[in-house]
Coordinates of C-alpha atoms in Angstrom, one line a residue:
Chain S
M1 CA -17.6 10.8 -31.3
N2 CA -16.1 11.6 -27.5
T3 CA -13.1 10.0 -26.0
G4 CA -13.9 11.6 -23.1
V5 CA -10.9 13.6 -22.1
F6 CA -11.3 16.9 -20.1
E7 CA -10.7 20.1 -22.2
K8 CA -8.5 20.6 -18.7
A9 CA -7.2 18.5 -16.0
R10 CA -9.1 18.2 -13.4
F11 CA -7.9 18.6 -9.8
R12 CA -9.4 16.6 -6.7
I13 CA -7.4 16.7 -3.0
A14 CA -5.9 13.0 -2.3
G15 CA -4.7 14.0 1.7
D16 CA -2.3 16.5 2.7
R17 CA 0.4 14.7 1.0
G18 CA -1.5 13.8 -2.5
L19 CA -3.0 15.9 -4.8
L20 CA -5.0 13.6 -7.6
V21 CA -4.6 15.0 -11.4
E22 CA -7.7 13.8 -13.4
Y23 CA -7.5 13.5 -17.7
G24 CA -10.9 12.4 -18.3
D25 CA -13.7 10.1 -17.2
C26 CA -13.9 6.7 -18.7
I27 CA -11.7 4.7 -19.8
H28 CA -9.9 5.5 -23.8
P29 CA -6.9 4.6 -25.1
D30 CA -6.5 9.3 -25.8
V31 CA -6.9 9.3 -23.0
L32 CA -4.2 7.0 -21.3
H33 CA -1.9 8.3 -23.5
K34 CA -2.9 12.3 -21.7
V35 CA -1.9 10.3 -18.2
R36 CA 1.5 8.9 -19.8
S37 CA 2.6 12.5 -21.4
V38 CA 2.1 14.2 -18.5
A39 CA 4.0 11.5 -16.6
L40 CA 7.3 10.9 -18.7
L41 CA 7.6 14.9 -18.6
L42 CA 7.5 15.0 -14.4
T43 CA 10.0 11.9 -14.0
Q44 CA 11.5 14.1 -16.5
E45 CA 11.8 17.4 -15.3
A46 CA 11.0 16.2 -11.8
P47 CA 9.9 19.3 -10.0
A48 CA 11.4 19.6 -6.5
G49 CA 9.0 17.9 -3.8
I50 CA 7.3 16.1 -5.7
L51 CA 7.8 12.8 -4.0
E52 CA 6.1 10.1 -6.2
I53 CA 4.5 10.1 -9.8
L54 CA 1.5 7.5 -9.7
P55 CA -0.7 6.8 -13.1
T56 CA -4.2 5.3 -13.7
Y57 CA -6.7 4.7 -15.9
R58 CA -7.3 8.3 -16.2
S59 CA -5.3 10.3 -14.0
L60 CA -2.6 11.3 -11.6
L61 CA -1.6 10.8 -8.1
I62 CA 0.7 13.1 -7.0
V63 CA 2.5 12.6 -4.0
Y64 CA 4.4 16.0 -3.4
D65 CA 6.8 16.9 0.0
P66 CA 4.2 20.0 1.8
L67 CA 6.7 21.4 3.3
V68 CA 8.8 22.5 0.0
V69 CA 6.0 22.6 -2.4
T70 CA 1.6 23.2 -3.0
P71 CA -0.4 21.5 -4.0
G72 CA -0.7 25.5 -6.1
T73 CA 2.0 25.4 -7.6
L74 CA 1.8 22.3 -9.0
A75 CA -1.7 22.5 -10.2
R76 CA -0.2 26.0 -11.8
L77 CA 2.7 23.7 -13.6
L78 CA 0.7 21.6 -14.2
E79 CA -1.8 23.7 -16.2
K80 CA 1.6 24.8 -18.3
M81 CA 2.2 22.2 -18.9
E82 CA -0.8 20.9 -21.1
T83 CA 0.5 23.4 -23.7
R84 CA 4.3 21.3 -24.1
L85 CA 1.5 17.9 -24.6
S86 CA 1.4 17.5 -28.4
G87 CA 5.1 17.5 -29.0
I88 CA 5.8 14.6 -26.2
R89 CA 6.7 10.8 -28.2
I90 CA 6.2 7.9 -25.9
P91 CA 8.4 5.1 -26.0
D92 CA 7.5 3.2 -27.9
P93 CA 5.1 0.4 -26.1
K94 CA 6.3 -3.2 -25.4
C95 CA 4.1 -5.9 -26.7
V96 CA 4.9 -8.5 -24.0
E97 CA 4.4 -13.0 -24.5
I98 CA 3.1 -14.7 -21.9
P99 CA 2.0 -17.8 -22.2
V100 CA -0.5 -19.8 -21.1
C101 CA -1.9 -23.8 -21.1
Y102 CA -6.1 -23.3 -20.4
G103 CA -8.6 -25.1 -19.2
G104 CA -8.5 -28.5 -16.7
D105 CA -6.8 -27.3 -12.8
F106 CA -5.9 -24.3 -14.2
G107 CA -8.5 -23.1 -15.2
P108 CA -11.5 -24.0 -13.5
D109 CA -13.8 -21.8 -14.6
M110 CA -13.7 -22.4 -17.9
D111 CA -16.5 -24.2 -18.6
F112 CA -19.2 -22.0 -17.0
V113 CA -17.7 -19.4 -19.4
A114 CA -17.9 -21.7 -22.6
Q115 CA -20.7 -22.0 -21.4
T116 CA -22.2 -18.8 -20.7
H117 CA -21.8 -17.6 -24.4
G118 CA -21.9 -21.3 -25.8
L119 CA -18.8 -21.5 -26.8
E120 CA -16.4 -24.1 -27.3
T121 CA -13.9 -25.0 -24.7
E122 CA -10.9 -24.5 -28.2
D123 CA -12.8 -20.6 -29.4
V124 CA -12.5 -19.5 -25.7
I125 CA -9.1 -20.0 -26.0
R126 CA -8.7 -18.8 -29.3
I127 CA -11.3 -15.6 -28.5
H128 CA -8.8 -14.8 -25.0
S129 CA -5.0 -15.3 -27.1
A130 CA -5.7 -13.2 -30.3
P131 CA -5.7 -9.4 -29.6
E132 CA -3.1 -7.7 -28.3
Y133 CA -4.4 -6.6 -25.2
L134 CA -3.7 -2.9 -24.0
I135 CA -2.6 -3.2 -20.3
Y136 CA -4.2 0.4 -17.9
M137 CA -3.1 -0.5 -14.4
V138 CA -0.8 -2.1 -12.7
G139 CA -2.2 -3.2 -9.2
F140 CA -4.0 -4.4 -6.1
T141 CA -1.6 -6.9 -6.4
P142 CA 2.5 -6.5 -7.5
G143 CA 2.4 -6.5 -12.0
F144 CA -1.6 -7.2 -11.8
P145 CA -2.1 -5.9 -15.6
F146 CA -5.7 -4.3 -15.6
L147 CA -6.5 -5.0 -19.2
G148 CA -8.3 -3.8 -21.9
G149 CA -9.9 -4.9 -25.4
L150 CA -11.2 -7.7 -24.4
P151 CA -13.7 -9.3 -27.0
E152 CA -17.0 -9.0 -26.4
I153 CA -17.8 -12.4 -27.0
L154 CA -16.7 -13.1 -23.4
H155 CA -18.0 -10.5 -21.1
T156 CA -18.7 -13.2 -18.3
P157 CA -19.6 -11.5 -14.3
R158 CA -17.2 -12.3 -11.8
L159 CA -17.2 -15.1 -9.2
E160 CA -20.3 -14.4 -6.6
T161 CA -18.4 -15.1 -3.9
P162 CA -14.6 -14.2 -3.9
R163 CA -12.0 -17.6 -3.9
T164 CA -9.8 -17.8 -0.4
R165 CA -6.6 -18.3 -3.0
V166 CA -6.7 -18.1 -6.4
P167 CA -3.2 -19.0 -6.9
E168 CA 0.1 -17.5 -8.1
G169 CA -0.1 -17.7 -12.4
S170 CA -4.0 -17.6 -12.2
V171 CA -5.8 -15.7 -16.2
G172 CA -8.5 -14.1 -14.6
I173 CA -11.5 -12.2 -16.6
A174 CA -13.9 -9.7 -14.8
N175 CA -16.8 -8.6 -17.0
N176 CA -14.5 -6.9 -19.7
Q177 CA -11.3 -6.6 -18.6
T178 CA -8.7 -9.6 -18.1
G179 CA -5.8 -10.4 -16.4
V180 CA -3.4 -12.4 -14.6
Y181 CA -2.7 -12.9 -10.5
P182 CA 1.5 -11.9 -10.6
V183 CA 1.6 -13.5 -6.2
A184 CA -1.3 -15.9 -4.9
S185 CA -4.2 -13.7 -3.6
P186 CA -8.1 -13.6 -2.4
G187 CA -9.7 -12.8 -5.1
G188 CA -13.6 -13.5 -7.9
W189 CA -11.9 -13.7 -11.9
R190 CA -13.2 -16.6 -13.0
I191 CA -10.1 -18.2 -13.9
I192 CA -9.7 -20.2 -17.7
G193 CA -5.3 -20.6 -17.7
R194 CA -2.6 -20.0 -15.6
T195 CA 0.7 -19.0 -16.9
P196 CA 4.3 -21.0 -15.9
L197 CA 6.3 -18.5 -15.8
N198 CA 7.1 -15.5 -12.6
L199 CA 5.6 -12.8 -13.5
F200 CA 6.9 -11.3 -10.0
R201 CA 10.2 -11.0 -9.5
P202 CA 11.3 -9.4 -6.4
K203 CA 15.2 -10.1 -6.1
D204 CA 15.7 -9.7 -10.2
P205 CA 16.6 -4.9 -11.0
N206 CA 13.7 -5.4 -13.1
P207 CA 11.1 -7.6 -11.0
F208 CA 8.6 -7.2 -13.6
F209 CA 8.4 -7.6 -17.3
Y210 CA 6.0 -4.8 -18.6
Q211 CA 4.7 -1.3 -17.1
A212 CA 0.9 0.5 -17.4
G213 CA 1.2 1.0 -21.5
D214 CA 2.9 -2.1 -23.0
R215 CA 0.7 -4.4 -23.9
I216 CA 0.3 -8.1 -23.8
R217 CA -0.3 -10.9 -26.3
F218 CA -1.5 -14.4 -23.9
R219 CA 0.1 -18.5 -26.2
P220 CA -2.2 -21.0 -25.6
I221 CA 0.1 -24.3 -25.0
P222 CA -0.5 -27.6 -24.1
E223 CA 0.4 -29.0 -20.0
R224 CA 3.4 -30.5 -21.2
E225 CA 5.1 -26.7 -21.4
Y226 CA 4.0 -26.0 -19.2
H227 CA 5.3 -27.8 -17.0
R228 CA 8.8 -27.9 -18.8
I229 CA 8.7 -24.3 -18.6
R230 CA 7.6 -24.1 -14.5
Q231 CA 10.6 -26.5 -14.1
E232 CA 13.5 -23.7 -15.8
E233 CA 11.5 -21.0 -13.8
S234 CA 11.8 -22.8 -10.3
A235 CA 15.5 -23.5 -11.1
Chain H
M1 CA 26.5 -8.0 10.9
M2 CA 26.2 -11.3 13.5
D3 CA 22.7 -12.8 15.2
A4 CA 21.3 -11.2 17.8
L5 CA 18.0 -11.9 18.8
K6 CA 16.4 -15.3 18.5
V7 CA 12.6 -16.0 19.1
L8 CA 11.4 -18.5 22.0
A9 CA 7.9 -16.7 21.1
P10 CA 6.9 -14.9 18.4
G11 CA 3.5 -12.9 19.6
P12 CA 0.3 -12.9 16.9
Y13 CA 1.6 -10.4 14.4
T14 CA 5.3 -9.7 14.9
T15 CA 7.2 -7.6 11.8
V16 CA 10.1 -5.6 10.7
Q17 CA 9.6 -2.9 9.4
D18 CA 11.4 0.4 8.4
P19 CA 9.3 3.6 6.6
G20 CA 8.3 1.8 4.3
R21 CA 8.9 1.0 0.0
F22 CA 8.7 4.1 -2.3
G23 CA 8.5 4.0 -6.2
Y24 CA 7.0 0.7 -6.7
Q25 CA 2.4 1.4 -5.6
Q26 CA 2.6 1.9 -9.7
V27 CA 3.3 -2.0 -10.5
G28 CA 1.1 -2.9 -7.1
I29 CA 3.5 -3.4 -3.6
P30 CA 1.7 -1.2 -1.1
V31 CA 4.6 1.2 0.2
S32 CA 4.3 -1.3 3.5
G33 CA 6.2 0.5 6.0
S34 CA 5.4 1.2 10.2
L35 CA 2.0 2.0 10.9
D36 CA 2.8 4.1 13.4
A37 CA 6.3 6.4 12.0
F38 CA 6.1 8.2 15.6
S39 CA 7.4 5.5 17.4
S40 CA 9.5 4.4 15.5
Q41 CA 11.6 6.6 15.0
I42 CA 11.9 7.8 18.7
A43 CA 12.7 3.8 19.4
N44 CA 15.7 4.2 16.7
L45 CA 16.6 7.6 18.0
L46 CA 16.7 6.4 22.0
V47 CA 19.5 3.1 20.9
G48 CA 21.2 5.9 18.9
N49 CA 20.7 5.4 14.7
P50 CA 18.4 6.7 12.3
P51 CA 14.8 7.1 13.0
E52 CA 14.6 5.3 9.3
S53 CA 16.6 2.0 10.4
A54 CA 14.9 -1.3 10.9
V55 CA 11.8 -2.1 13.8
L56 CA 10.2 -4.7 14.9
E57 CA 6.6 -3.7 14.4
I58 CA 4.4 -6.1 18.0
T59 CA 0.1 -6.5 17.2
I60 CA -1.7 -6.5 20.3
L61 CA 0.8 -9.1 22.4
G62 CA 4.8 -9.8 22.6
P63 CA 7.5 -12.0 22.1
R64 CA 9.5 -13.2 24.2
L65 CA 13.7 -12.9 22.8
C66 CA 16.5 -14.5 23.5
A67 CA 20.1 -12.0 23.5
L68 CA 22.8 -13.6 21.7
I69 CA 25.2 -10.1 21.7
D70 CA 24.8 -7.3 24.5
F71 CA 22.8 -4.3 22.7
D72 CA 20.6 -0.9 23.4
M73 CA 16.9 -1.7 23.3
A74 CA 14.1 0.9 22.7
L75 CA 9.9 -0.6 23.2
C76 CA 7.4 2.6 22.2
G77 CA 3.8 3.0 21.0
A78 CA 1.3 1.3 23.0
E79 CA 1.3 -0.1 26.2
M80 CA 3.2 -2.3 27.4
D81 CA 4.9 -4.2 29.6
L82 CA 8.7 -4.9 28.8
S83 CA 10.9 -7.0 31.0
V84 CA 14.4 -7.6 30.7
N85 CA 14.9 -11.4 32.3
D86 CA 11.8 -11.0 35.1
A87 CA 13.2 -6.7 36.1
P88 CA 10.4 -5.0 34.6
A89 CA 11.8 -1.9 32.0
N90 CA 10.3 1.0 30.6
R91 CA 8.8 2.1 27.6
W92 CA 10.8 5.2 25.9
E93 CA 14.2 4.7 27.2
T94 CA 17.6 3.1 26.8
V95 CA 17.7 -0.6 27.5
R96 CA 21.1 -2.3 28.1
V97 CA 20.5 -5.6 27.6
K98 CA 23.4 -8.5 28.3
A99 CA 24.1 -11.6 26.3
G100 CA 21.3 -14.1 27.6
E101 CA 19.0 -12.4 28.7
T102 CA 15.2 -12.8 28.1
I103 CA 13.6 -9.6 26.6
A104 CA 9.5 -10.0 26.9
V105 CA 7.0 -8.0 26.3
G106 CA 3.6 -8.4 28.1
Q107 CA 0.4 -7.8 25.8
A108 CA -1.0 -3.8 24.7
K109 CA -2.7 -2.2 28.2
T110 CA -4.4 0.4 25.6
G111 CA -3.0 1.2 22.3
C112 CA -1.8 -1.6 19.8
R113 CA 0.9 -1.9 18.6
G114 CA 4.7 -1.8 20.1
Y115 CA 8.2 -1.2 18.8
L116 CA 10.7 -2.3 19.7
A117 CA 14.4 -0.7 18.2
V118 CA 18.0 -2.5 18.4
G119 CA 21.3 -0.5 18.1
G120 CA 22.5 -0.5 14.6
G121 CA 19.0 -1.3 13.3
I122 CA 17.2 -4.8 13.0
D123 CA 19.2 -7.2 9.9
V124 CA 17.7 -8.0 7.3
P125 CA 18.3 -7.7 3.3
L126 CA 17.0 -4.9 1.8
V127 CA 14.6 -5.5 -0.9
M128 CA 12.8 -3.0 -3.6
G129 CA 15.4 -0.7 -2.0
S130 CA 13.0 -1.9 1.7
R131 CA 13.0 -3.9 4.8
S132 CA 9.9 -3.9 5.8
T133 CA 7.8 -7.4 5.2
Y134 CA 4.7 -6.9 3.1
V135 CA 3.2 -9.6 4.1
G136 CA 0.3 -10.7 0.9
A137 CA 3.4 -10.9 -1.1
S138 CA 5.5 -13.2 0.5
L139 CA 8.3 -9.4 0.6
G140 CA 11.0 -8.1 1.9
G141 CA 11.9 -7.8 6.4
Y142 CA 12.1 -11.3 7.4
Q143 CA 11.9 -14.0 4.9
G144 CA 8.9 -12.2 4.0
R145 CA 7.3 -13.0 7.3
C146 CA 6.2 -12.6 10.7
L147 CA 7.9 -13.5 13.1
Q148 CA 8.0 -17.2 14.8
T149 CA 9.6 -19.1 17.4
G150 CA 12.7 -20.5 16.6
D151 CA 14.0 -17.6 14.1
I152 CA 17.5 -16.1 14.0
L153 CA 17.3 -11.9 13.9
K154 CA 20.4 -10.2 12.8
I155 CA 21.8 -7.2 13.5
H156 CA 24.2 -3.9 12.2
A157 CA 26.9 -4.1 13.9
K158 CA 27.0 -0.8 16.6
P159 CA 28.7 -0.2 20.1
P160 CA 26.4 0.9 23.0
L161 CA 25.2 4.3 23.3
P162 CA 27.7 6.3 25.6
R163 CA 24.8 7.7 27.7
T164 CA 21.3 5.8 27.8
R165 CA 18.3 8.4 26.7
R166 CA 15.1 8.9 27.8
L167 CA 11.7 10.9 25.6
P168 CA 10.4 13.5 28.2
E169 CA 6.9 13.1 29.1
A170 CA 5.6 15.6 28.3
W171 CA 6.7 14.0 24.9
I172 CA 5.1 10.9 25.3
P173 CA 1.8 10.3 23.3
G174 CA -1.8 10.3 25.7
S175 CA -4.0 7.5 25.0
P176 CA -7.2 9.8 25.2
S177 CA -11.0 7.1 25.2
E178 CA -11.9 8.3 22.7
I179 CA -9.6 9.1 19.7
T180 CA -10.0 12.2 17.4
L181 CA -8.8 12.7 13.6
R182 CA -8.4 15.2 11.7
V183 CA -9.5 14.8 7.6
I184 CA -9.4 16.9 4.9
P185 CA -12.1 16.8 2.6
G186 CA -11.9 14.3 -0.4
P187 CA -11.2 13.3 -3.0
Q188 CA -13.8 12.6 -3.7
D189 CA -16.2 14.9 -1.4
D190 CA -18.4 16.5 -4.4
F191 CA -20.0 12.9 -4.3
F192 CA -21.6 12.9 -0.6
D193 CA -23.4 15.8 0.8
A194 CA -25.4 15.2 4.2
A195 CA -22.9 12.8 4.4
L196 CA -20.2 15.8 5.7
D197 CA -22.4 16.4 8.3
I198 CA -23.2 13.0 9.5
L199 CA -18.8 11.8 9.3
F200 CA -17.4 14.8 11.3
Q201 CA -21.0 15.1 14.3
S202 CA -20.5 10.7 14.0
P203 CA -18.6 9.1 16.0
Y204 CA -17.6 5.6 14.7
M205 CA -15.9 2.4 15.9
V206 CA -13.7 0.4 15.1
T207 CA -14.4 -2.9 13.6
P208 CA -12.6 -6.3 14.2
K209 CA -11.6 -6.3 10.9
A210 CA -8.8 -4.1 11.5
D211 CA -5.2 -4.8 10.0
R212 CA -2.6 -2.6 7.3
M213 CA -4.1 -2.5 4.6
G214 CA -7.7 -0.7 6.7
Y215 CA -9.6 0.0 9.0
R216 CA -13.4 -1.3 8.6
L217 CA -15.3 1.6 10.5
Q218 CA -19.5 0.9 12.3
G219 CA -21.8 4.2 13.2
P220 CA -23.6 5.9 11.4
A221 CA -24.4 5.3 7.8
L222 CA -22.1 7.6 4.5
E223 CA -24.5 7.6 1.5
I224 CA -22.9 9.2 -1.8
K225 CA -26.0 11.3 -2.9
E226 CA -28.6 10.8 -5.8
G227 CA -27.3 10.8 -9.3
M228 CA -23.2 10.3 -8.4
P229 CA -21.8 6.6 -8.9
R230 CA -21.6 4.4 -6.9
S231 CA -17.8 3.5 -7.1
I232 CA -15.4 4.7 -8.9
I233 CA -12.8 4.4 -12.3
S234 CA -9.6 2.3 -10.0
E235 CA -7.7 5.0 -8.4
P236 CA -4.2 5.1 -6.4
T237 CA -5.2 6.0 -2.7
M238 CA -2.9 7.9 -0.1
P239 CA -2.5 6.1 3.4
G240 CA -5.4 7.9 5.7
G241 CA -8.3 8.1 2.6
I242 CA -11.5 7.2 3.9
Q243 CA -13.5 5.2 2.3
I244 CA -16.6 4.7 1.4
P245 CA -18.0 1.3 -0.5
A246 CA -21.5 0.5 -1.3
D247 CA -22.2 -1.2 2.5
R248 CA -22.0 3.0 3.3
Q249 CA -20.4 2.0 6.7
P250 CA -16.4 4.0 5.9
I251 CA -12.7 1.8 5.5
I252 CA -9.4 4.8 6.8
L253 CA -7.2 3.0 4.1
L254 CA -3.8 2.2 5.3
V255 CA 0.0 1.2 3.7
E256 CA -0.5 -2.4 2.6
Q257 CA -3.3 -0.5 0.2
T258 CA -2.6 0.6 -3.7
V259 CA -5.7 0.9 -4.8
G260 CA -9.2 1.4 -4.7
G261 CA -12.9 1.7 -6.7
Y262 CA -14.4 3.6 -3.9
A263 CA -15.5 6.9 -3.6
K264 CA -13.1 8.7 -1.0
I265 CA -15.4 11.8 1.3
G266 CA -11.9 12.7 3.0
T267 CA -8.3 11.9 4.2
V268 CA -6.6 11.3 7.5
I269 CA -3.9 14.0 8.1
T270 CA -0.4 12.7 8.7
P271 CA -0.2 13.4 11.8
D272 CA -3.0 11.7 12.7
L273 CA -2.4 8.5 10.6
P274 CA -0.1 7.1 14.3
R275 CA -3.9 7.4 16.4
V276 CA -5.8 4.6 13.7
A277 CA -1.9 2.7 13.8
Q278 CA -2.6 2.5 17.5
A279 CA -6.7 1.8 17.4
T280 CA -8.0 -1.5 18.4
P281 CA -10.9 -3.3 17.9
G282 CA -13.7 -1.5 19.8
D283 CA -12.2 2.3 20.3
T284 CA -14.1 5.2 19.4
L285 CA -13.3 8.0 16.6
R286 CA -14.2 11.8 15.9
F287 CA -13.5 12.6 12.7
Q288 CA -12.7 17.1 12.3
R289 CA -13.1 19.8 9.3
V290 CA -9.0 21.1 9.3
T291 CA -9.0 22.9 5.6
L292 CA -6.0 22.2 3.7
E293 CA -4.1 25.6 5.3
D294 CA -4.4 24.7 8.5
A295 CA -3.2 20.2 7.7
H296 CA -0.7 21.9 5.9
R297 CA -0.2 23.6 9.2
I298 CA -0.4 20.9 11.5
Y299 CA 2.5 19.2 9.2
K300 CA 5.0 21.5 9.7
D301 CA 4.3 21.8 13.4
H302 CA 5.3 18.3 14.2
R303 CA 8.4 18.0 12.1
N304 CA 9.1 21.2 13.7
R305 CA 8.3 19.4 16.7
F306 CA 9.8 15.6 15.7
Q307 CA 13.5 17.9 15.0
E308 CA 13.2 19.7 18.0
I309 CA 12.9 15.8 19.4
T310 CA 15.7 14.7 17.6
E311 CA 17.8 17.0 18.6
Y312 CA 17.4 16.9 21.9
L313 CA 17.6 12.7 22.1
S314 CA 20.9 12.8 20.4
A315 CA 22.4 15.6 22.5
R316 CA 21.8 12.8 25.5

């Protein structure tokens, strides 16, 4: 089976301070594993001149100081690293449980999603809250997790016209992905529920509960519990 | 720290900024920071601050502020009238301000963004390592938002400079009617063929959709070549990346962007980003192709010149 991992990393020039390294051409756990392994090695060994390492689905953006290191040197260093990747042990991923109150006012697109697939609301909730989703990437807004592994029966296209404001905590579906909006923002995902948790805590030393490579499971909760948790979170 | 400035009128979009918030782009928090880093750094040097101190970034129209204590101040960047108690004052030099005086910054005549530094630096809490405001997530700066009438800003206490400082004319950036940006092709230049020539030969106009996230431009369409996908798997973006979305009109991505799902035909070099920051809707931009080696030489020259300026001003 083609897992989409390239035999050799491909390098792309992203301006005078960025080197983009691609490890595959599709969204697949094996590609993500390779990206995370290289990111971990780079973080541990901190080669001179590297300012920031940004891992995503299938690539790594390295921000460097051109007065200290050239992209040629970085590319050779990364090629050498390839031989050592098999020995890398990535820390076990966390699984973070996120309580979600599905449907009603919190999930304005629940009816659309259910009707599109000929399901009852209860089915959508059961199916959406069953998997442990892999976090492929965090981005777009602070802490927004892009989750892979949405069951095919729930794949639903984005809204034709994005909403100008999706409330914080909203849980949505866009095609084969699902995710949560940690802060209010414009957005075109189909919203099926809302979590009462504050997913972004800027004043906390650890502002987020999860990172790329971790897993998320959604736990359905009744509205009563939503309000109870919300009250605790606001305290 | 002490109360130093009272906002009498905020201007349309005045925020606290510093060099930016690094290390969190991988969790969706953009770098933010002063869009015109050069002007922000020079303003700080002119009041004796480290170049990375927090300043006010002023957009198009300046605020009116009341000084609550004595301090040194400097305004750099866009050409905006500056006055203290209605007496005109110069940009690009130290201005002494006394408690009770009113500072007024006018409308930009050329350029777009002004940078107002005060001796000691604006004192707002460090959030995730930076004082920069990211309005999109109500993060950092003054309560995570633009300044409003009645806000009181604190500054870190600092004695006034023994002598005022002035940036020599030769080092003040010009404001040409047509702005040239030097661009390194890539990261996805292989998605384009004829479009690369079009980009480097055609004028592009800045549209009204131009902010700290990005500048949408209007000009000849830039087509992705046959057989290449219309979009890419989302990846992190660098400030200066020129993204080509479905409507084939370029967007220069800036400091409040973290990821993008469209191919980028080229990337504006770092030393030219202040020119983007100073471009306003209606301005014409031109793109000039440079190699990575050229770009690194320009980068080095740029850093050396900044070092020279720093030494010159600090010796005053």
